[in-house]
Coordinates of C-alpha atoms in Angstrom, one line a residue:
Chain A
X174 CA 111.4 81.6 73.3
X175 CA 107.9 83.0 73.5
X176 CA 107.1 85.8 75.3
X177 CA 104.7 83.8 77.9
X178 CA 107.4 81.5 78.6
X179 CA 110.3 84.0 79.4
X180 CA 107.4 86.1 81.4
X181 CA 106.7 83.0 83.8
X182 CA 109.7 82.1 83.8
X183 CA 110.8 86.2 85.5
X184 CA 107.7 85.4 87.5
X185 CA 108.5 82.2 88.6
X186 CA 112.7 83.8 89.4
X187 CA 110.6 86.6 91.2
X188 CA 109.1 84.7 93.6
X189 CA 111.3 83.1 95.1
X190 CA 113.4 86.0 96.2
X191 CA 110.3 87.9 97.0
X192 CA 110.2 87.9 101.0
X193 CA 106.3 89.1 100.6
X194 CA 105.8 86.0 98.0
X195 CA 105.3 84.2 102.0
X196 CA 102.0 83.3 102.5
X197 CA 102.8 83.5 106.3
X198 CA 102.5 87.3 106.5
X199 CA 98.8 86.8 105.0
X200 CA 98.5 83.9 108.1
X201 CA 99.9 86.7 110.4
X202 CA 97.8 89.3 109.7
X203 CA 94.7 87.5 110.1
X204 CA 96.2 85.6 113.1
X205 CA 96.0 82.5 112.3
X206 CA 99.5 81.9 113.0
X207 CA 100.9 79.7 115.8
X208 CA 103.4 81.3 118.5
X209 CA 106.1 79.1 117.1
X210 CA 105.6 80.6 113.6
X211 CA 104.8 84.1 115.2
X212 CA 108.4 83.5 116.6
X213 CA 109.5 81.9 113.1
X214 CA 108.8 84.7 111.5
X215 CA 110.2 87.4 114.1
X216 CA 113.8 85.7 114.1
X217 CA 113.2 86.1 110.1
X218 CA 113.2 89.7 111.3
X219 CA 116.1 89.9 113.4
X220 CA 119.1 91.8 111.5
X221 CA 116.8 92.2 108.6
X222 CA 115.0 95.6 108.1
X223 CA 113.3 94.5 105.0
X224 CA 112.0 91.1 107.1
X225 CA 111.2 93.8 109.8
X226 CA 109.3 96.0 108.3
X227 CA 107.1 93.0 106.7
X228 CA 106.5 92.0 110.4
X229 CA 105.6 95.4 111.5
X230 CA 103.1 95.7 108.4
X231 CA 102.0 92.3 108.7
X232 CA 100.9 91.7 112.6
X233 CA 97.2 92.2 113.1
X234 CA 96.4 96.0 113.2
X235 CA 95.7 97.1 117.2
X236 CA 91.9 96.3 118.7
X237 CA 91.6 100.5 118.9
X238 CA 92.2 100.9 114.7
X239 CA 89.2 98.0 114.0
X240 CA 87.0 99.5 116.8
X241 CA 87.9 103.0 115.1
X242 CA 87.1 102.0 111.5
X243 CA 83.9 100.8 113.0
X244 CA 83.1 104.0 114.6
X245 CA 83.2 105.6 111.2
X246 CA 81.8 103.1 109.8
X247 CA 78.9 103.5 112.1
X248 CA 79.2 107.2 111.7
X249 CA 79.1 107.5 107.9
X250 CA 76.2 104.9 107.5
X251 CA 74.2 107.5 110.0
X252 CA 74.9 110.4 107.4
X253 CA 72.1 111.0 105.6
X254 CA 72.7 110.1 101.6
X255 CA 72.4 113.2 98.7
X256 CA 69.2 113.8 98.0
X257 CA 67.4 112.6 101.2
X258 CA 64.8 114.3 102.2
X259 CA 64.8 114.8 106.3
X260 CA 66.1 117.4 108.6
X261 CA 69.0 117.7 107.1
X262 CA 68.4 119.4 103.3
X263 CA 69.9 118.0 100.8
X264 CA 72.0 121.1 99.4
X265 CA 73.5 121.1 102.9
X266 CA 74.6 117.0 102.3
X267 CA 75.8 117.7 98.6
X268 CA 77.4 120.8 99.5
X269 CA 79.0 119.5 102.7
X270 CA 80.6 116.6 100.4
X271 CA 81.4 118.6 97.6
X272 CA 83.6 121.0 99.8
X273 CA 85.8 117.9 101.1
X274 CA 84.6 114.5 99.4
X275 CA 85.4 113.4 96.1
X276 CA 82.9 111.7 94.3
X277 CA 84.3 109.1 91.4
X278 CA 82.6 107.3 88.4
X279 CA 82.6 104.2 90.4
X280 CA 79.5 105.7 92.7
X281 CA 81.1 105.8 95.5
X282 CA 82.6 108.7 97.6
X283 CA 85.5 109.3 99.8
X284 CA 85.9 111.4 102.5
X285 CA 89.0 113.0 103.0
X286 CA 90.3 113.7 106.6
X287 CA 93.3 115.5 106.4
X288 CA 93.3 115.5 110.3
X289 CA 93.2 111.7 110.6
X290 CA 96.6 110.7 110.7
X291 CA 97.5 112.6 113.4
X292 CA 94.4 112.1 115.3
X293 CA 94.8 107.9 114.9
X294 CA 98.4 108.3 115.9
X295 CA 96.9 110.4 119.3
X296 CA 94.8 108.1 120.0
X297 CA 97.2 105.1 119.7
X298 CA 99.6 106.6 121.8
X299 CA 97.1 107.2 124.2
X300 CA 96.1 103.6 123.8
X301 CA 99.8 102.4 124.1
X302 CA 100.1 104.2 127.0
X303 CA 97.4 102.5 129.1
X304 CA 98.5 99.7 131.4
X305 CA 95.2 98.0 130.8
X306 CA 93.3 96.9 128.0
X307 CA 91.7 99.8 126.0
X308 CA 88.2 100.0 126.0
X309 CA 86.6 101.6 123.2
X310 CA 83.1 103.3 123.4
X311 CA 81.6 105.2 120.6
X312 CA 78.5 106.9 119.7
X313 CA 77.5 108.5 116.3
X314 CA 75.9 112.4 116.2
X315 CA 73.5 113.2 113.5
X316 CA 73.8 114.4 110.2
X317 CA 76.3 117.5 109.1
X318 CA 74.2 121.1 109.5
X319 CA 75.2 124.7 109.5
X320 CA 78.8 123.8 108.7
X321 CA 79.3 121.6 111.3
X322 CA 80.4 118.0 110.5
X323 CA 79.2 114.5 112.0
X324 CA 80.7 113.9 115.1
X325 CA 81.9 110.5 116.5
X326 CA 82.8 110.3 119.9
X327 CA 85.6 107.7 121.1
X328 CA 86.1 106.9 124.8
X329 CA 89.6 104.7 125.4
X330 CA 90.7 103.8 129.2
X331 CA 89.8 101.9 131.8
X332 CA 90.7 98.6 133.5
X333 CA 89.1 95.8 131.5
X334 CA 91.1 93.0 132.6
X335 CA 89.6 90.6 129.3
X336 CA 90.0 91.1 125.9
X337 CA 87.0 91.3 124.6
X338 CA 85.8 90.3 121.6
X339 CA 82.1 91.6 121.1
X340 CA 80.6 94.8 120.6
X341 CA 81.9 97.4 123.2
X342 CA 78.1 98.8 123.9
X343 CA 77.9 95.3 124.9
X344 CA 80.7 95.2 127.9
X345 CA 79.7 97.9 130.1
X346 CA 80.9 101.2 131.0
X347 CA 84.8 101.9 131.0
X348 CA 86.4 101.4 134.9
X349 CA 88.3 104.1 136.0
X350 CA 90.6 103.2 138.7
X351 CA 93.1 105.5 140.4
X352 CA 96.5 106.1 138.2
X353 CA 94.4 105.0 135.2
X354 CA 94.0 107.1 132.0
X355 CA 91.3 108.0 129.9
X356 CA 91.4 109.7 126.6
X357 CA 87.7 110.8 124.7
X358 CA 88.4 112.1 121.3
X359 CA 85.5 113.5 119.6
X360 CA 85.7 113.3 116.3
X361 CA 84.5 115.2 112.7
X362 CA 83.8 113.0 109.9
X363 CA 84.6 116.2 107.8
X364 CA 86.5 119.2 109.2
X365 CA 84.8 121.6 110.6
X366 CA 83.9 125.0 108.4
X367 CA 83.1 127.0 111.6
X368 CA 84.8 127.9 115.0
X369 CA 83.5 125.0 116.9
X370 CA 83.8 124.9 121.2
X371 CA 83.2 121.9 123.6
X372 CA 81.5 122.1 126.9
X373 CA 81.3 119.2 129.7
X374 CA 79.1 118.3 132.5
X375 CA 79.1 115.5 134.7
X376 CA 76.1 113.4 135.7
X377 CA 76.7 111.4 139.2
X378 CA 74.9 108.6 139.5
X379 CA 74.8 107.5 135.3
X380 CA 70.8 109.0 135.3
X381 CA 70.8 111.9 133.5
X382 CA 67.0 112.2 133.5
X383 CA 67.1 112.8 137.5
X384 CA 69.3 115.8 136.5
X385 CA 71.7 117.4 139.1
X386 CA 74.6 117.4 136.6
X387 CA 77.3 120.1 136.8
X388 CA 80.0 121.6 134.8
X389 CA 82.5 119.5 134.2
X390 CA 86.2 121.3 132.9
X391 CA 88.5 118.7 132.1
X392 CA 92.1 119.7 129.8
X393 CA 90.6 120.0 126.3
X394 CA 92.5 120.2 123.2
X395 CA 90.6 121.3 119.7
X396 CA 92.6 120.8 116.7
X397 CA 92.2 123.1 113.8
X398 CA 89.8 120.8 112.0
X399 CA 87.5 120.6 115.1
X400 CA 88.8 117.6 116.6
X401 CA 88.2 117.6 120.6
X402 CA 90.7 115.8 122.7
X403 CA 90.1 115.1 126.7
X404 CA 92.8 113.2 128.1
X405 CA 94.6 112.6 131.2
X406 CA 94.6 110.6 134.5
X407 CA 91.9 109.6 136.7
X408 CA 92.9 112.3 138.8
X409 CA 93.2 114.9 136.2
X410 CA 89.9 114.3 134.8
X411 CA 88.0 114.1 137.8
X412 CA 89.6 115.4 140.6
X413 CA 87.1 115.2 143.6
X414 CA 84.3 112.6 142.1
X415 CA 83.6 110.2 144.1
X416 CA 83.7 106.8 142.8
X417 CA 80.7 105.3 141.5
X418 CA 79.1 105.5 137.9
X419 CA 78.9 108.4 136.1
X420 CA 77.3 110.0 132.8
X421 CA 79.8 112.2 131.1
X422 CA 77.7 114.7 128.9
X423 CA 79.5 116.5 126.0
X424 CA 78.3 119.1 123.7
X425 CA 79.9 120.2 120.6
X426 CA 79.4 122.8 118.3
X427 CA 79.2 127.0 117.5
X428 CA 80.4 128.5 120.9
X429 CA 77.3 130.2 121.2
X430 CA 75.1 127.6 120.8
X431 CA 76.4 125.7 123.5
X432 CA 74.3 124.9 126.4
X433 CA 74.4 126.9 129.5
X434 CA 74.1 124.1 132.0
X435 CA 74.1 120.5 132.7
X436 CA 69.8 120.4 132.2
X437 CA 69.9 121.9 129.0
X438 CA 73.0 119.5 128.0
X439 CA 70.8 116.6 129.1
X440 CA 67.4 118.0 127.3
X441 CA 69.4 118.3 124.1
X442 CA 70.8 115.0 123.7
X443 CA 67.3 113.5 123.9
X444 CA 65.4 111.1 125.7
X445 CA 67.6 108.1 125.4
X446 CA 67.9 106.2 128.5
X447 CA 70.8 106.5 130.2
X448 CA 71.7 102.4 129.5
X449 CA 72.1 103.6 126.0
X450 CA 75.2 104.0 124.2
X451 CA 74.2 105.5 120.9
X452 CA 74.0 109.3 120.5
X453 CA 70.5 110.9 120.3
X454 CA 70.7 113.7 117.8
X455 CA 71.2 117.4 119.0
X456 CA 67.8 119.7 118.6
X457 CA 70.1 122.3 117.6
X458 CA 71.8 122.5 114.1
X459 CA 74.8 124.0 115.6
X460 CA 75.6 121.5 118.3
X461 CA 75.9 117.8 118.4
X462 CA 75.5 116.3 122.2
X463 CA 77.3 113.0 123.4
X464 CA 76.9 110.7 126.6
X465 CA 79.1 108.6 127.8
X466 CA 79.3 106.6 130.6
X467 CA 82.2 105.5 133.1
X468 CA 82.8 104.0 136.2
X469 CA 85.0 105.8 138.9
X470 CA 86.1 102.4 141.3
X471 CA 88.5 102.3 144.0
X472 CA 91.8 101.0 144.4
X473 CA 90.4 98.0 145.9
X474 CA 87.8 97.3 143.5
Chain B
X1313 CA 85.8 84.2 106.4
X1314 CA 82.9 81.7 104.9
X1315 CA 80.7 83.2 107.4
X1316 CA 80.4 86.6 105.3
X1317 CA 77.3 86.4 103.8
X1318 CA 75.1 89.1 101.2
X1319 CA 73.0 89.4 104.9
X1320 CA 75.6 90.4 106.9
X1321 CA 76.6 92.9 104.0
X1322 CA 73.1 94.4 104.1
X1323 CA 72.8 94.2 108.0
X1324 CA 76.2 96.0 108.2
X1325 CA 74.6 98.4 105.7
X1326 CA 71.4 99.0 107.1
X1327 CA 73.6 100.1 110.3
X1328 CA 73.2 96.8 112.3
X1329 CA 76.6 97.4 115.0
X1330 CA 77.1 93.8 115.5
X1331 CA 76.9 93.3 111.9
X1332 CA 79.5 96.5 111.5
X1333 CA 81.6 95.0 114.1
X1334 CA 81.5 91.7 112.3
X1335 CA 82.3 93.0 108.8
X1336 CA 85.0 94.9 109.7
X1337 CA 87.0 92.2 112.0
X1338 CA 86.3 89.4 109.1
X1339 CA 87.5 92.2 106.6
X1340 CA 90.4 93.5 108.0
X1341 CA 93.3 91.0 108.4
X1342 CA 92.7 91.2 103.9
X1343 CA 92.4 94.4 103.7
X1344 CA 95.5 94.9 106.0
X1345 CA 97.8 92.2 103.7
X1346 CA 96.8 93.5 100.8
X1347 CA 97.6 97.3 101.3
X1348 CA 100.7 96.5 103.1
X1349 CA 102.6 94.2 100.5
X1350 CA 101.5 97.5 98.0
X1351 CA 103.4 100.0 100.4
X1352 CA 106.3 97.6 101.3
X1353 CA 106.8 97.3 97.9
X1354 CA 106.8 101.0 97.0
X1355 CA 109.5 101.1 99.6
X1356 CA 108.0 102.9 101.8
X1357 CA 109.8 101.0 105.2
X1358 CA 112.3 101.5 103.7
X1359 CA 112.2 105.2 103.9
X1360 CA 111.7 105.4 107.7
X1361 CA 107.8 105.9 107.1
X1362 CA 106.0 104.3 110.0
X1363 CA 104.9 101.6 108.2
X1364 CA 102.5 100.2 110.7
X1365 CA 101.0 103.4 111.2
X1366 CA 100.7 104.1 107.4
X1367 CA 98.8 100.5 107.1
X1368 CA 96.7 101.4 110.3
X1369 CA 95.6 104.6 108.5
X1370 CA 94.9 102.7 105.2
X1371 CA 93.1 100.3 106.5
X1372 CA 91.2 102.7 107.8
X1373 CA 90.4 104.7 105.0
X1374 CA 89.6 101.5 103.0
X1375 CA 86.4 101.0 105.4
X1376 CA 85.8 105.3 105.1
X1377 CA 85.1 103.9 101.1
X1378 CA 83.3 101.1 101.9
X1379 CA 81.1 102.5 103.8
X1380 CA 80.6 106.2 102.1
X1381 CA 77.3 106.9 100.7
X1382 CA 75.5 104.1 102.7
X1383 CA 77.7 101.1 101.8
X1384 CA 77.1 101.8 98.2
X1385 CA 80.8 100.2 97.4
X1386 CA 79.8 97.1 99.2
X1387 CA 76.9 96.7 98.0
X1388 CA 78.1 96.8 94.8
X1389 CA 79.2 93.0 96.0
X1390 CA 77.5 90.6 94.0
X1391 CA 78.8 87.0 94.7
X1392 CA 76.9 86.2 91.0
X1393 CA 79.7 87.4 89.8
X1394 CA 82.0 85.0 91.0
X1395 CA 84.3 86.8 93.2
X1396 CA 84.6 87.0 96.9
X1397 CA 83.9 89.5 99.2
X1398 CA 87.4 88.9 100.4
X1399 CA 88.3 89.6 97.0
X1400 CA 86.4 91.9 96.1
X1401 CA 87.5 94.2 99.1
X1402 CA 91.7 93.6 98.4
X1403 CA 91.1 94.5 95.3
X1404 CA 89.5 97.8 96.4
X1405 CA 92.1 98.1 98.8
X1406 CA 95.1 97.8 96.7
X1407 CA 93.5 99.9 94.4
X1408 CA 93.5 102.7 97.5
X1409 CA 97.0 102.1 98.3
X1410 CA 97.9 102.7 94.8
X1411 CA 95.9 106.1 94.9
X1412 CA 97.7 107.5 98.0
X1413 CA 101.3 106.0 96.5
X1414 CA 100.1 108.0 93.2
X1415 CA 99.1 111.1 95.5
X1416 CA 103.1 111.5 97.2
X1417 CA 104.6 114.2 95.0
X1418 CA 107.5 114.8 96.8
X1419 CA 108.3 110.2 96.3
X1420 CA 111.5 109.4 94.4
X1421 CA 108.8 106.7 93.2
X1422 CA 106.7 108.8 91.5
X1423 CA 106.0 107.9 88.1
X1424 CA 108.6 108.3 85.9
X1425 CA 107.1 110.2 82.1
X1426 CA 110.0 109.2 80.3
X1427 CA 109.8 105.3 81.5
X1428 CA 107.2 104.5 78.0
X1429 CA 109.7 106.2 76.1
X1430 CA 113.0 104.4 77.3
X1431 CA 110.8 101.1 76.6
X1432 CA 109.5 101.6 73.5
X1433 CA 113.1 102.7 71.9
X1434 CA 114.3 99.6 73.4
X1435 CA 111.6 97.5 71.5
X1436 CA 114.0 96.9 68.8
X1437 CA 116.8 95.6 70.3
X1438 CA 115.9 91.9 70.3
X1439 CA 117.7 88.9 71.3
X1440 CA 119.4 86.4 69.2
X1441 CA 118.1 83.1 69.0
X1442 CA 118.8 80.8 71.6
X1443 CA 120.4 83.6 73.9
X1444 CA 117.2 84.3 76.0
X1445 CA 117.0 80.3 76.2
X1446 CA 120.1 80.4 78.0
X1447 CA 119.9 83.0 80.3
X1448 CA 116.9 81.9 81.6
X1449 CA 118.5 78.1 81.9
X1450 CA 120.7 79.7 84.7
X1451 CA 118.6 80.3 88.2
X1452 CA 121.6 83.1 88.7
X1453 CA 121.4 84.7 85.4
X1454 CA 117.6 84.7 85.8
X1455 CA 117.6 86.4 89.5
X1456 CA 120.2 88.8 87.6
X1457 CA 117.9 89.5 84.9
X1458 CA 115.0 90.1 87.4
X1459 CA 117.2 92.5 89.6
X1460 CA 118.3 94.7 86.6
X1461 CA 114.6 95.4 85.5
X1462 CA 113.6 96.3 89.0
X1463 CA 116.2 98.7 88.7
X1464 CA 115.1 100.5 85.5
X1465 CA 111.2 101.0 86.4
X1466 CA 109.5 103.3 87.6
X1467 CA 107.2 103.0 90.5
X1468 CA 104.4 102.1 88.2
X1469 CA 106.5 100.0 86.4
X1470 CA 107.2 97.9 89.4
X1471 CA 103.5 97.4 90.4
X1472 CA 102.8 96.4 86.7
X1473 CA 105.5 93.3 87.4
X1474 CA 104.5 92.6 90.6
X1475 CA 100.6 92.2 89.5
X1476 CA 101.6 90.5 86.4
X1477 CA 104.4 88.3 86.7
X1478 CA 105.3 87.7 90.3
X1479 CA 101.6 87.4 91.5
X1480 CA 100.2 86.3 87.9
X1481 CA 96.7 88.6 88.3
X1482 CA 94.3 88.6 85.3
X1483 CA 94.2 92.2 83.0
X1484 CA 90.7 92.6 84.8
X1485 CA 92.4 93.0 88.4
X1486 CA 95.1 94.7 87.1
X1487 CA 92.8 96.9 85.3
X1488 CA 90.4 97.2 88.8
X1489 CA 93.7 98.0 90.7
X1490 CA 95.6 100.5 88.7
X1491 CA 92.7 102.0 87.1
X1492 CA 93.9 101.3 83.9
X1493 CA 92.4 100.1 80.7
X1494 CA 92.8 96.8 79.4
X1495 CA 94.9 97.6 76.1
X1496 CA 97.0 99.7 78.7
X1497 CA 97.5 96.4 80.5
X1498 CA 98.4 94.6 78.0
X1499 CA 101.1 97.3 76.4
X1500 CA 102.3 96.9 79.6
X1501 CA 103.2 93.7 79.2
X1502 CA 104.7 93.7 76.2
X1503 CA 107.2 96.6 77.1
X1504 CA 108.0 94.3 80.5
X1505 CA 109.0 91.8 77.9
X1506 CA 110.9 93.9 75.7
X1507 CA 112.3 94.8 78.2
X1508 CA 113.4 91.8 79.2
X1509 CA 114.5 91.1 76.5
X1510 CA 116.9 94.1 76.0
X1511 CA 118.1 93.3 79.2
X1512 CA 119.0 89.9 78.8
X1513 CA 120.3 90.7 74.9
X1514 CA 122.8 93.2 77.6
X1515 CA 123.6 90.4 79.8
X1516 CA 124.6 87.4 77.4
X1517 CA 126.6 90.2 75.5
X1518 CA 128.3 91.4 78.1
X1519 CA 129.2 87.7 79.1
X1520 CA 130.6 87.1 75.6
X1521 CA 132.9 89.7 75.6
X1522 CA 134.6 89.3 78.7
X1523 CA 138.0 88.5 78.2
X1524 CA 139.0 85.3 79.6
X1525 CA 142.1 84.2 81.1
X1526 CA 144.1 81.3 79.5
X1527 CA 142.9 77.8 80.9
X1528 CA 139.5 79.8 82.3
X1529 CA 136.6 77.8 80.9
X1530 CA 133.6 79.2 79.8
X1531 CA 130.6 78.7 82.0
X1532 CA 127.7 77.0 80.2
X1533 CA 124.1 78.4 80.8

């Protein structure tokens, strides 16, 4: 028997007793299943942990994880490529990626993030944990200086009561209603080489340009690598705020770099308006600034 | 998916959010398949890993590559070539899910040294004519076969008869996926067959030399 024979023929015996072989769990994970197969497939599942774990792998990954990869996505195009010539030097790119990227013959270069499982798996839960569907909101900082990575800001909550399907800069500030949760996870594209500190201030009124913003202290949690987590109820967050819209103004960064007040805050993130979504960059190298905006409602509303 | 076009690649590229958006919902649901039938695979449900989350991560870290350095990777898309973006991304990501797979040292799947050894030292043991005919005649000697050389390779040695046999990919994708050269490919398949072969020289053997019982008939391929 020739060798091509007996190998198509092990192929062939593969197959069919390969459960992954099923070109439904392709047709699953791009959702292009019916419910009746959906439901096909989960009885498949029932009493069979192989079957299960296919299903598991195979339905479409969460709305949060494609708005995520899009965040970085967005993030990393903003990074300014070795060699540039800008604000950012180029020995600070190159040496920036040469502490924590790896850079292969193919040309192109990943960036590890040790921190990133256990941030997704934060924000998920946080995600899972909202009654409502999750609204994402994200902004991109500038480029990596003075040992302080790219940051990309996440905002998940609210009380969207469609899915959506277009951009999120596109669908309005999040809606905050009482009981609801919101979770903002600012986010390194790199780890952080130095101590890094967040400081908050909160802009009634969503116009940051006619100032009157004050400090705003919500629970924070920095993780090692500098991630910033802010989450926690309605009432947690913003206990006393009157609903209405609001501009939520974070900087991030060296501890002693961080500005001293809400006018400063404002002044540093730059002169977008405040109907913007995208991050101005910081005028200091050792802090990034962020806006975000949300809507405090009522319970009637 | 026939909406992807070399402008939306260079819109997403150029930093164009809709065009991000875009990309990355037409690009996940492959991106997603393809990385998960490589870790289910390996086994890793099996091991209580949380599979979804591991795929969530992946699929994630698929996009960090496609997008690093300005979409370089992406834009190294050229449908001239004659392969789709679709493609051209699973590719890329099996490739990643192989790398992290690679990466677990602590894996009871980690490669196994000795594997190209055991194979080649079972290069000689050929089957006699007409044997391998037989066995493979039988759908239940076949699965047999095919069970038994699952159990005797390594992690790598798996992925080499997935691509190749069960899901029949050219030496160039295996090569793109495993990072491997072609005349690595190729030995590859011919220890898979030798060691088939072996295998199945084992099984016929072992069928002929089982004693039968008076009146028991023997069981034609």
């Amino acid at each position: 028997m020739k060798d091509d024979d007996l190998l198509r023929a092990l192929g062939r015996a593969a197959r069919e007793d390969d459960l992954l072989a099923d070109p439904r769990w392709d047709a699953l994970a791009a959702g292009e299943l019916s419910e009746r197969e959906v439901e096909a497939l989960k009885a498949l599942s029932r009493g069979d942990p192989e079957a299960l774990g296919a299903f598991e792998a195979f339905e479409p990954v969460a709305a949060e994880v494609r708005e995520a990869a899009a965040a970085r996505a967005r993030a990393m195009l903003q990074e300014r490529p070795v060699g540039s010539v800008g604000s950012v030097g180029a020995e600070d790119a190159g040496g920036a990626r040469g502490a924590r990227g790896t850079r292969g013959a193919r040309g192109a270069e990943v960036v590890r993030l040790p921190g990133r499982r256990k941030l997704l798996a934060s924000v998920l839960a946080g995600a899972a944990a909202m009654a409502a569907a999750a609204v994402v909101w994200v902004m991109a900082g500038s480029g990596a200086r003075d040992g302080l990575p790219v940051y990309a800001l996440a905002v998940l909550g609210g009380e969207q009561t469609e899915r959506h399907g277009g951009p999120p800069e596109a669908e309005g500030p999040p809606r905050i209603g009482p009981g609801s949760r919101l979770e903002i996870v600012l986010r390194p594209v790199t780890p952080a080489q130095v101590p890094v500190a967040v400081r908050g201030f909160l802009v009634s009124g969503g116009d940051v340009a006619a100032g009157g913003g004050r400090p705003w202290e919500p629970p924070v949690e920095i993780s090692a690598e500098g991630s910033v987590r802010i989450a926690g109820s309605r009432e947690a967050l913003f206990p006393g705020v009157a609903p209405g819209e609001i501009t939520l103004v974070l900087a991030v960064g060296r501890p002693e770099a961080l500005p001293a007040d809400a006018a400063r805050a404002v002044a540093m993130s730059g002169a977008a308006a405040p109907s913007e979504s995208a991050a101005a960059p910081s005028e200091s190298a050792a802090v990034q600034v962020f806006r975000a905006r949300v809507t405090l409602v009522s319970g009637g509303q | 998916m026939s909406d992807i076009t070399t402008d939306l690649v260079r819109q997403a590229t150029a930093g164009d959010r809709r065009a991000v958006r875009a990309l990355v919902e037409a690009l996940t649901p492959v991106i997603q398949a393809r990385v998960a039938r490589v870790l289910l695979r390996a086994g890793g449900a099996a091991r209580g890993r949380e599979v979804r989350q591991e795929v969530g991560d992946l699929v994630q870290q698929v996009f960090e590559r496609l997008f690093a350095d300005r979409g370089a990777t992406l834009l190294q898309w050229d449908p001239a070539r004659g392969m789709s973006l679709l493609n051209f991304v699973g590719l890329l990501a099996e490739r990643e899910a192989v790398t992290v797979l690679r990466s677990r040292r602590k894996s009871p799947f980690t490669e196994d040294p000795m594997e190209r050894e055991d194979l080649e030292r079972g290069a000689g043991s050929g089957d006699r004519e007409g044997e391998i005919e037989r066995l493979v005649a039988s759908r239940e000697a076949l699965s047999c076969l095919v069970r038994a050389m699952k159990a005797r390779l390594s992690a790598q040695g798996l992925r080499m008869f997935t691509w190749l046999l069960v899901e029949e990919r050219s030496v160039e994708e295996v090569c793109a996926v495993e990072g491997m050269s072609a005349d690595a490919v190729y030995a590859w398949r011919s220890r898979l067959t030798r060691l088939a072969r072996e295998i199945g020289a084992e099984i016929t053997s072992d069928t002929a030399t089982v004693p039968r019982k008076p009146g028991e008939k023997a069981r034609e391929g």
